Amino acid sequence: MAGDRNKVQKCLKSNFLTIFTVAGVIGGGVLGFVLKSSKEEWTPREVMYVQFVGEIFLRMLKGLIIPLLVSSIVTAIGSLDLSLSKKIGFRAIAYYAATTCLAVLQGIILVNVIRPGEGGASHGIKRSGSSRNVTTVDTLLDLVRNMFPENLIQACIEQTRTNLTFKPDSPKMNASNLLTWDIELVNADGSNMLGLVIFAIVLGIAIGKMGEVGKPLLSLFASLGEAMMVITNWVIWFSPVGVLFLVSAKIIEMDSIRIVIGQLGWYFFTVLLGLACHGLIILPGIYTVFTQKLPFKFLINMTQAHVTAFGTASSSATLPVSMSCLEEKNKCDPRVSRFVMPIGATINMDGTALYEAVAAVFIAQVRNVPLTFGQLVAVSITATMASIGAAGIPQAGLVTMVMVLNTVGLPAEDVTLIITVDWLLDRFRTLVNVEGDGLGAGLVDHLSKAELRGMDEVDRQTGKMRNMSLAKDSGETEWLNSAL
């Protein structure tokens, strides 16, 4: 009896923060509904007051992203043998590509089986918000431009974006053809994460090539990364309160649940079903096949990251928490987790890819536009590309969705059909994105253990030889001094 009590106490102690964060999400939902029912309408200022504590939590997490991301990638790549870095990178990219393609395929199948855009309930859907004029070509070019930032300081706060403007008095412009509109490159708010990741990878490779000369710089980035992880562990303790107020503010802001479900219920169900299948079956199944281990303990240890992802709706903001869970609870090698996770948080968006594939076909069904097999393939490819580049594009959710719609000739303004429930679906797909990143890091860590042990053994042998050489030199010096 005493042993069982000790086990329960140990479990509660080790999962204290996770339990309170989950309670924060539930409490936020309850508080939100209570506050929403207390008065007919909340002003934006009143919502801002409710959200303020959560906003501070989110700002603290976002403030850690860039130093943690850059230092982690540089340290991981710089400390690994170049050939091993290539192997780890290849395994991670192969995993990301496979899971993203599976997510898109799964979404396409579900939306064509359930057909949420057909039936009377879909025709009364209200539009909300507005869309930005953008072409698929410009979106892809912006993605490539952002991979090569011209100013690293600017990349921390801004990204390059193409704006299209229509001048009615210009005879060369066609209002219905965006390709004839004027092009203007502007700097939009939002960190250029993709550009920073590319730079960090190149810098890590360069430091690794420098050998002993690059060790001081590598030590600097390693110390910076460790300092960021210490600060992350402090910030994480604020998550239960921060998540509570973030969720409650969103509940207050949303439209009537009855209206939303009536308009978009089947669409909402289709996306959630796809995310559930991918997150509960596909991703754990892949992990089990390659590691020969059940994923339950691994996923339970990642609960803190998953709850934070749901509360913040940001893979990047959750990155510090995810890395902490991987290294402290799942005992992943930091050389793997700090290499794989920042890249995954930037380009691996399984939930986003599935959502965009479902949304595009749903909108086509609402408009009674039949899609051919070739168009479905085009949607699949574009959704995959859009999800990979989502972190490198300003207003990612809106712009990448427009990119997918353009592929099959649907009007960009149709994005406004689904904005009503996007805020909630965004949280679920972010949760799946973070889960995919974490399982991917665990899988790559498992596959790389033998090579990492071999590298550690080489380092130990090198260290022994260096110590023996130093001891020999010291002995010769002492003998020479005594002889003199």
mmCIF file of C-alpha atoms in Angstrom, residues 199-419:
data_model
loop_
_atom_site.group_PDB
_atom_site.id
_atom_site.type_symbol
_atom_site.label_atom_id
_atom_site.label_comp_id
_atom_site.label_asym_id
_atom_site.label_seq_id
_atom_site.Cartn_x
_atom_site.Cartn_y
_atom_site.Cartn_z
ATOM 1 C CA PHE A 199 22.200 30.369 -42.283
ATOM 2 C CA ALA A 200 22.630 28.366 -39.051
ATOM 3 C CA ILE A 201 23.125 25.131 -41.022
ATOM 4 C CA VAL A 202 25.788 26.741 -43.237
ATOM 5 C CA LEU A 203 27.538 28.318 -40.225
ATOM 6 C CA GLY A 204 27.524 24.981 -38.373
ATOM 7 C CA ILE A 205 29.099 23.216 -41.363
ATOM 8 C CA ALA A 206 31.739 25.965 -41.657
ATOM 9 C CA ILE A 207 32.654 25.722 -37.949
ATOM 10 C CA GLY A 208 32.896 21.935 -38.236
ATOM 11 C CA LYS A 209 35.265 22.310 -41.206
ATOM 12 C CA MET A 210 37.500 24.726 -39.240
ATOM 13 C CA GLY A 211 38.477 22.064 -36.681
ATOM 14 C CA GLU A 212 40.389 23.335 -33.634
ATOM 15 C CA VAL A 213 40.286 26.939 -34.863
ATOM 16 C CA GLY A 214 36.472 26.897 -34.750
ATOM 17 C CA LYS A 215 36.214 25.364 -31.241
ATOM 18 C CA PRO A 216 35.967 28.731 -29.374
ATOM 19 C CA LEU A 217 33.086 29.864 -31.601
ATOM 20 C CA LEU A 218 31.392 26.478 -31.213
ATOM 21 C CA SER A 219 31.744 26.745 -27.420
ATOM 22 C CA LEU A 220 30.114 30.182 -27.544
ATOM 23 C CA PHE A 221 27.045 28.839 -29.361
ATOM 24 C CA ALA A 222 26.936 25.779 -27.073
ATOM 25 C CA SER A 223 26.937 28.019 -23.989
ATOM 26 C CA LEU A 224 24.257 30.233 -25.527
ATOM 27 C CA GLY A 225 22.090 27.182 -26.226
ATOM 28 C CA GLU A 226 22.474 25.910 -22.652
ATOM 29 C CA ALA A 227 21.595 29.344 -21.274
ATOM 30 C CA MET A 228 18.455 29.457 -23.436
ATOM 31 C CA MET A 229 17.397 26.025 -22.148
ATOM 32 C CA VAL A 230 17.815 27.209 -18.541
ATOM 33 C CA ILE A 231 15.627 30.252 -19.250
ATOM 34 C CA THR A 232 13.131 27.987 -21.039
ATOM 35 C CA ASN A 233 12.786 25.866 -17.909
ATOM 36 C CA TRP A 234 11.946 29.023 -15.966
ATOM 37 C CA VAL A 235 9.386 30.233 -18.508
ATOM 38 C CA ILE A 236 7.666 26.828 -18.718
ATOM 39 C CA TRP A 237 6.480 27.179 -15.119
ATOM 40 C CA PHE A 238 4.333 30.091 -16.255
ATOM 41 C CA SER A 239 2.533 27.943 -18.859
ATOM 42 C CA PRO A 240 -0.551 26.849 -16.819
ATOM 43 C CA VAL A 241 -1.565 30.463 -16.160
ATOM 44 C CA GLY A 242 -0.585 31.700 -19.625
ATOM 45 C CA VAL A 243 -2.483 28.953 -21.445
ATOM 46 C CA LEU A 244 -5.568 29.495 -19.244
ATOM 47 C CA PHE A 245 -5.917 33.146 -20.299
ATOM 48 C CA LEU A 246 -5.045 32.510 -23.966
ATOM 49 C CA VAL A 247 -7.802 29.885 -24.287
ATOM 50 C CA SER A 248 -10.404 31.879 -22.336
ATOM 51 C CA ALA A 249 -9.830 34.979 -24.506
ATOM 52 C CA LYS A 250 -10.314 32.937 -27.695
ATOM 53 C CA ILE A 251 -13.561 31.466 -26.339
ATOM 54 C CA ILE A 252 -14.856 34.985 -25.647
ATOM 55 C CA GLU A 253 -13.917 36.156 -29.165
ATOM 56 C CA MET A 254 -15.557 33.326 -31.105
ATOM 57 C CA ASP A 255 -19.024 33.354 -32.658
ATOM 58 C CA SER A 256 -21.903 31.302 -31.306
ATOM 59 C CA ILE A 257 -20.963 27.599 -31.188
ATOM 60 C CA ARG A 258 -24.415 26.681 -32.512
ATOM 61 C CA ILE A 259 -24.010 28.906 -35.577
ATOM 62 C CA VAL A 260 -20.473 27.732 -36.321
ATOM 63 C CA ILE A 261 -21.363 24.038 -36.055
ATOM 64 C CA GLY A 262 -24.464 24.572 -38.185
ATOM 65 C CA GLN A 263 -22.442 26.216 -40.947
ATOM 66 C CA LEU A 264 -19.201 24.250 -40.891
ATOM 67 C CA GLY A 265 -19.875 21.182 -38.744
ATOM 68 C CA TRP A 266 -19.030 18.495 -41.321
ATOM 69 C CA TYR A 267 -15.935 20.376 -42.500
ATOM 70 C CA PHE A 268 -14.775 20.766 -38.889
ATOM 71 C CA PHE A 269 -15.433 17.063 -38.245
ATOM 72 C CA THR A 270 -13.520 15.993 -41.378
ATOM 73 C CA VAL A 271 -10.402 17.984 -40.471
ATOM 74 C CA LEU A 272 -10.498 16.806 -36.849
ATOM 75 C CA LEU A 273 -10.960 13.174 -37.912
ATOM 76 C CA GLY A 274 -7.994 13.456 -40.279
ATOM 77 C CA LEU A 275 -5.798 15.046 -37.609
ATOM 78 C CA ALA A 276 -6.856 12.402 -35.069
ATOM 79 C CA CYS A 277 -6.056 9.530 -37.451
ATOM 80 C CA HIS A 278 -2.695 11.046 -38.343
ATOM 81 C CA GLY A 279 -1.735 11.914 -34.767
ATOM 82 C CA LEU A 280 -3.047 8.773 -33.056
ATOM 83 C CA ILE A 281 -2.404 6.092 -35.706
ATOM 84 C CA ILE A 282 -0.044 7.119 -38.541
ATOM 85 C CA LEU A 283 2.708 8.941 -36.614
ATOM 86 C CA PRO A 284 2.841 6.527 -33.634
ATOM 87 C CA GLY A 285 2.722 3.612 -36.101
ATOM 88 C CA ILE A 286 5.763 4.879 -38.016
ATOM 89 C CA TYR A 287 7.641 5.411 -34.743
ATOM 90 C CA THR A 288 6.803 1.872 -33.577
ATOM 91 C CA VAL A 289 7.838 0.243 -36.878
ATOM 92 C CA PHE A 290 11.276 1.883 -36.970
ATOM 93 C CA THR A 291 12.140 1.846 -33.257
ATOM 94 C CA GLN A 292 10.431 -1.442 -32.294
ATOM 95 C CA LYS A 293 9.103 0.379 -29.208
ATOM 96 C CA LEU A 294 5.576 1.392 -28.248
ATOM 97 C CA PRO A 295 5.192 5.190 -28.379
ATOM 98 C CA PHE A 296 2.952 5.652 -25.318
ATOM 99 C CA LYS A 297 5.653 6.553 -22.797
ATOM 100 C CA PHE A 298 7.366 8.818 -25.324
ATOM 101 C CA LEU A 299 4.107 10.673 -26.059
ATOM 102 C CA ILE A 300 3.183 10.973 -22.379
ATOM 103 C CA ASN A 301 6.580 12.564 -21.744
ATOM 104 C CA MET A 302 5.795 15.073 -24.534
ATOM 105 C CA THR A 303 2.420 16.084 -23.031
ATOM 106 C CA GLN A 304 3.743 19.422 -21.782
ATOM 107 C CA ALA A 305 4.797 20.354 -25.328
ATOM 108 C CA HIS A 306 1.473 19.202 -26.806
ATOM 109 C CA VAL A 307 -0.580 21.235 -24.333
ATOM 110 C CA THR A 308 1.613 24.291 -24.946
ATOM 111 C CA ALA A 309 1.139 23.822 -28.709
ATOM 112 C CA PHE A 310 -2.638 23.776 -28.265
ATOM 113 C CA GLY A 311 -2.554 26.856 -26.042
ATOM 114 C CA THR A 312 -0.214 28.960 -28.208
ATOM 115 C CA ALA A 313 -1.143 27.638 -31.691
ATOM 116 C CA SER A 314 2.513 28.060 -32.679
ATOM 117 C CA SER A 315 5.080 25.346 -33.455
ATOM 118 C CA SER A 316 7.905 27.860 -33.158
ATOM 119 C CA ALA A 317 6.725 29.189 -29.786
ATOM 120 C CA THR A 318 6.491 25.585 -28.534
ATOM 121 C CA LEU A 319 10.042 24.735 -29.709
ATOM 122 C CA PRO A 320 11.778 25.488 -26.370
ATOM 123 C CA VAL A 321 9.257 23.331 -24.481
ATOM 124 C CA SER A 322 9.534 20.488 -27.022
ATOM 125 C CA MET A 323 13.323 20.386 -26.777
ATOM 126 C CA SER A 324 13.157 20.412 -22.990
ATOM 127 C CA CYS A 325 10.733 17.440 -22.976
ATOM 128 C CA LEU A 326 12.862 15.494 -25.469
ATOM 129 C CA GLU A 327 16.142 15.928 -23.614
ATOM 130 C CA GLU A 328 14.994 15.789 -19.983
ATOM 131 C CA LYS A 329 12.132 13.261 -20.111
ATOM 132 C CA ASN A 330 12.785 11.181 -23.244
ATOM 133 C CA LYS A 331 16.590 11.350 -22.890
ATOM 134 C CA CYS A 332 17.222 12.186 -26.551
ATOM 135 C CA ASP A 333 20.809 13.037 -27.441
ATOM 136 C CA PRO A 334 21.037 16.879 -27.547
ATOM 137 C CA ARG A 335 23.134 16.625 -30.725
ATOM 138 C CA VAL A 336 20.105 15.087 -32.445
ATOM 139 C CA SER A 337 17.254 16.989 -30.788
ATOM 140 C CA ARG A 338 18.931 20.378 -31.270
ATOM 141 C CA PHE A 339 19.613 19.592 -34.916
ATOM 142 C CA VAL A 340 16.308 17.969 -35.869
ATOM 143 C CA MET A 341 13.736 19.939 -33.836
ATOM 144 C CA PRO A 342 14.474 23.499 -35.066
ATOM 145 C CA ILE A 343 14.368 22.292 -38.675
ATOM 146 C CA GLY A 344 11.180 20.312 -37.997
ATOM 147 C CA ALA A 345 9.484 23.311 -36.389
ATOM 148 C CA THR A 346 10.246 25.247 -39.577
ATOM 149 C CA ILE A 347 9.421 22.821 -42.399
ATOM 150 C CA ASN A 348 7.533 19.823 -40.955
ATOM 151 C CA MET A 349 3.830 20.751 -40.845
ATOM 152 C CA ASP A 350 1.800 17.541 -41.218
ATOM 153 C CA GLY A 351 -1.328 19.008 -39.641
ATOM 154 C CA THR A 352 -1.168 22.102 -41.833
ATOM 155 C CA ALA A 353 -0.726 20.033 -45.012
ATOM 156 C CA LEU A 354 -3.741 17.840 -44.169
ATOM 157 C CA TYR A 355 -5.876 20.863 -43.314
ATOM 158 C CA GLU A 356 -5.048 22.707 -46.543
ATOM 159 C CA ALA A 357 -5.816 19.666 -48.704
ATOM 160 C CA VAL A 358 -9.194 19.171 -46.983
ATOM 161 C CA ALA A 359 -10.036 22.891 -47.117
ATOM 162 C CA ALA A 360 -9.334 23.223 -50.858
ATOM 163 C CA VAL A 361 -11.503 20.236 -51.800
ATOM 164 C CA PHE A 362 -14.217 21.365 -49.345
ATOM 165 C CA ILE A 363 -14.405 24.797 -50.990
ATOM 166 C CA ALA A 364 -14.622 23.151 -54.429
ATOM 167 C CA GLN A 365 -17.517 21.013 -53.157
ATOM 168 C CA VAL A 366 -19.321 24.074 -51.750
ATOM 169 C CA ARG A 367 -19.000 25.764 -55.163
ATOM 170 C CA ASN A 368 -20.098 22.567 -56.966
ATOM 171 C CA VAL A 369 -16.797 22.500 -58.877
ATOM 172 C CA PRO A 370 -15.861 18.873 -59.671
ATOM 173 C CA LEU A 371 -12.135 18.165 -59.354
ATOM 174 C CA THR A 372 -10.450 15.729 -61.722
ATOM 175 C CA PHE A 373 -7.855 13.206 -60.590
ATOM 176 C CA GLY A 374 -5.142 15.472 -62.023
ATOM 177 C CA GLN A 375 -6.438 18.426 -60.011
ATOM 178 C CA LEU A 376 -6.475 16.326 -56.838
ATOM 179 C CA VAL A 377 -2.839 15.423 -57.512
ATOM 180 C CA ALA A 378 -2.095 19.136 -57.996
ATOM 181 C CA VAL A 379 -3.802 19.937 -54.680
ATOM 182 C CA SER A 380 -1.719 17.235 -52.976
ATOM 183 C CA ILE A 381 1.583 18.519 -54.352
ATOM 184 C CA THR A 382 0.780 22.175 -53.678
ATOM 185 C CA ALA A 383 -0.452 21.492 -50.129
ATOM 186 C CA THR A 384 2.794 19.629 -49.419
ATOM 187 C CA MET A 385 4.923 22.477 -50.785
ATOM 188 C CA ALA A 386 2.822 25.097 -49.000
ATOM 189 C CA SER A 387 3.177 23.376 -45.637
ATOM 190 C CA ILE A 388 6.959 23.070 -46.072
ATOM 191 C CA GLY A 389 7.241 26.787 -46.759
ATOM 192 C CA ALA A 390 4.648 27.955 -44.240
ATOM 193 C CA ALA A 391 7.209 29.259 -41.730
ATOM 194 C CA GLY A 392 8.996 31.232 -44.464
ATOM 195 C CA ILE A 393 5.925 33.128 -45.648
ATOM 196 C CA PRO A 394 4.228 36.071 -43.889
ATOM 197 C CA GLN A 395 0.587 35.418 -42.910
ATOM 198 C CA ALA A 396 1.364 31.760 -43.569
ATOM 199 C CA GLY A 397 -2.056 30.194 -43.008
ATOM 200 C CA LEU A 398 -3.881 32.618 -45.285
ATOM 201 C CA VAL A 399 -1.264 32.883 -48.020
ATOM 202 C CA THR A 400 -0.536 29.163 -48.342
ATOM 203 C CA MET A 401 -4.266 28.392 -48.470
ATOM 204 C CA VAL A 402 -4.678 30.891 -51.324
ATOM 205 C CA MET A 403 -1.743 29.194 -53.060
ATOM 206 C CA VAL A 404 -3.566 25.834 -52.964
ATOM 207 C CA LEU A 405 -6.832 27.386 -54.204
ATOM 208 C CA ASN A 406 -5.038 29.035 -57.127
ATOM 209 C CA THR A 407 -3.755 25.629 -58.217
ATOM 210 C CA VAL A 408 -7.284 24.414 -59.040
ATOM 211 C CA GLY A 409 -8.641 27.762 -60.231
ATOM 212 C CA LEU A 410 -10.762 28.615 -57.182
ATOM 213 C CA PRO A 411 -11.078 32.312 -56.210
ATOM 214 C CA ALA A 412 -8.803 33.531 -53.417
ATOM 215 C CA GLU A 413 -11.680 35.194 -51.555
ATOM 216 C CA ASP A 414 -13.154 31.746 -50.828
ATOM 217 C CA VAL A 415 -10.628 31.480 -47.984
ATOM 218 C CA THR A 416 -13.065 33.623 -46.006
ATOM 219 C CA LEU A 417 -15.551 30.713 -45.992
ATOM 220 C CA ILE A 418 -13.511 28.778 -43.426
ATOM 221 C CA ILE A 419 -11.959 31.539 -41.324
#
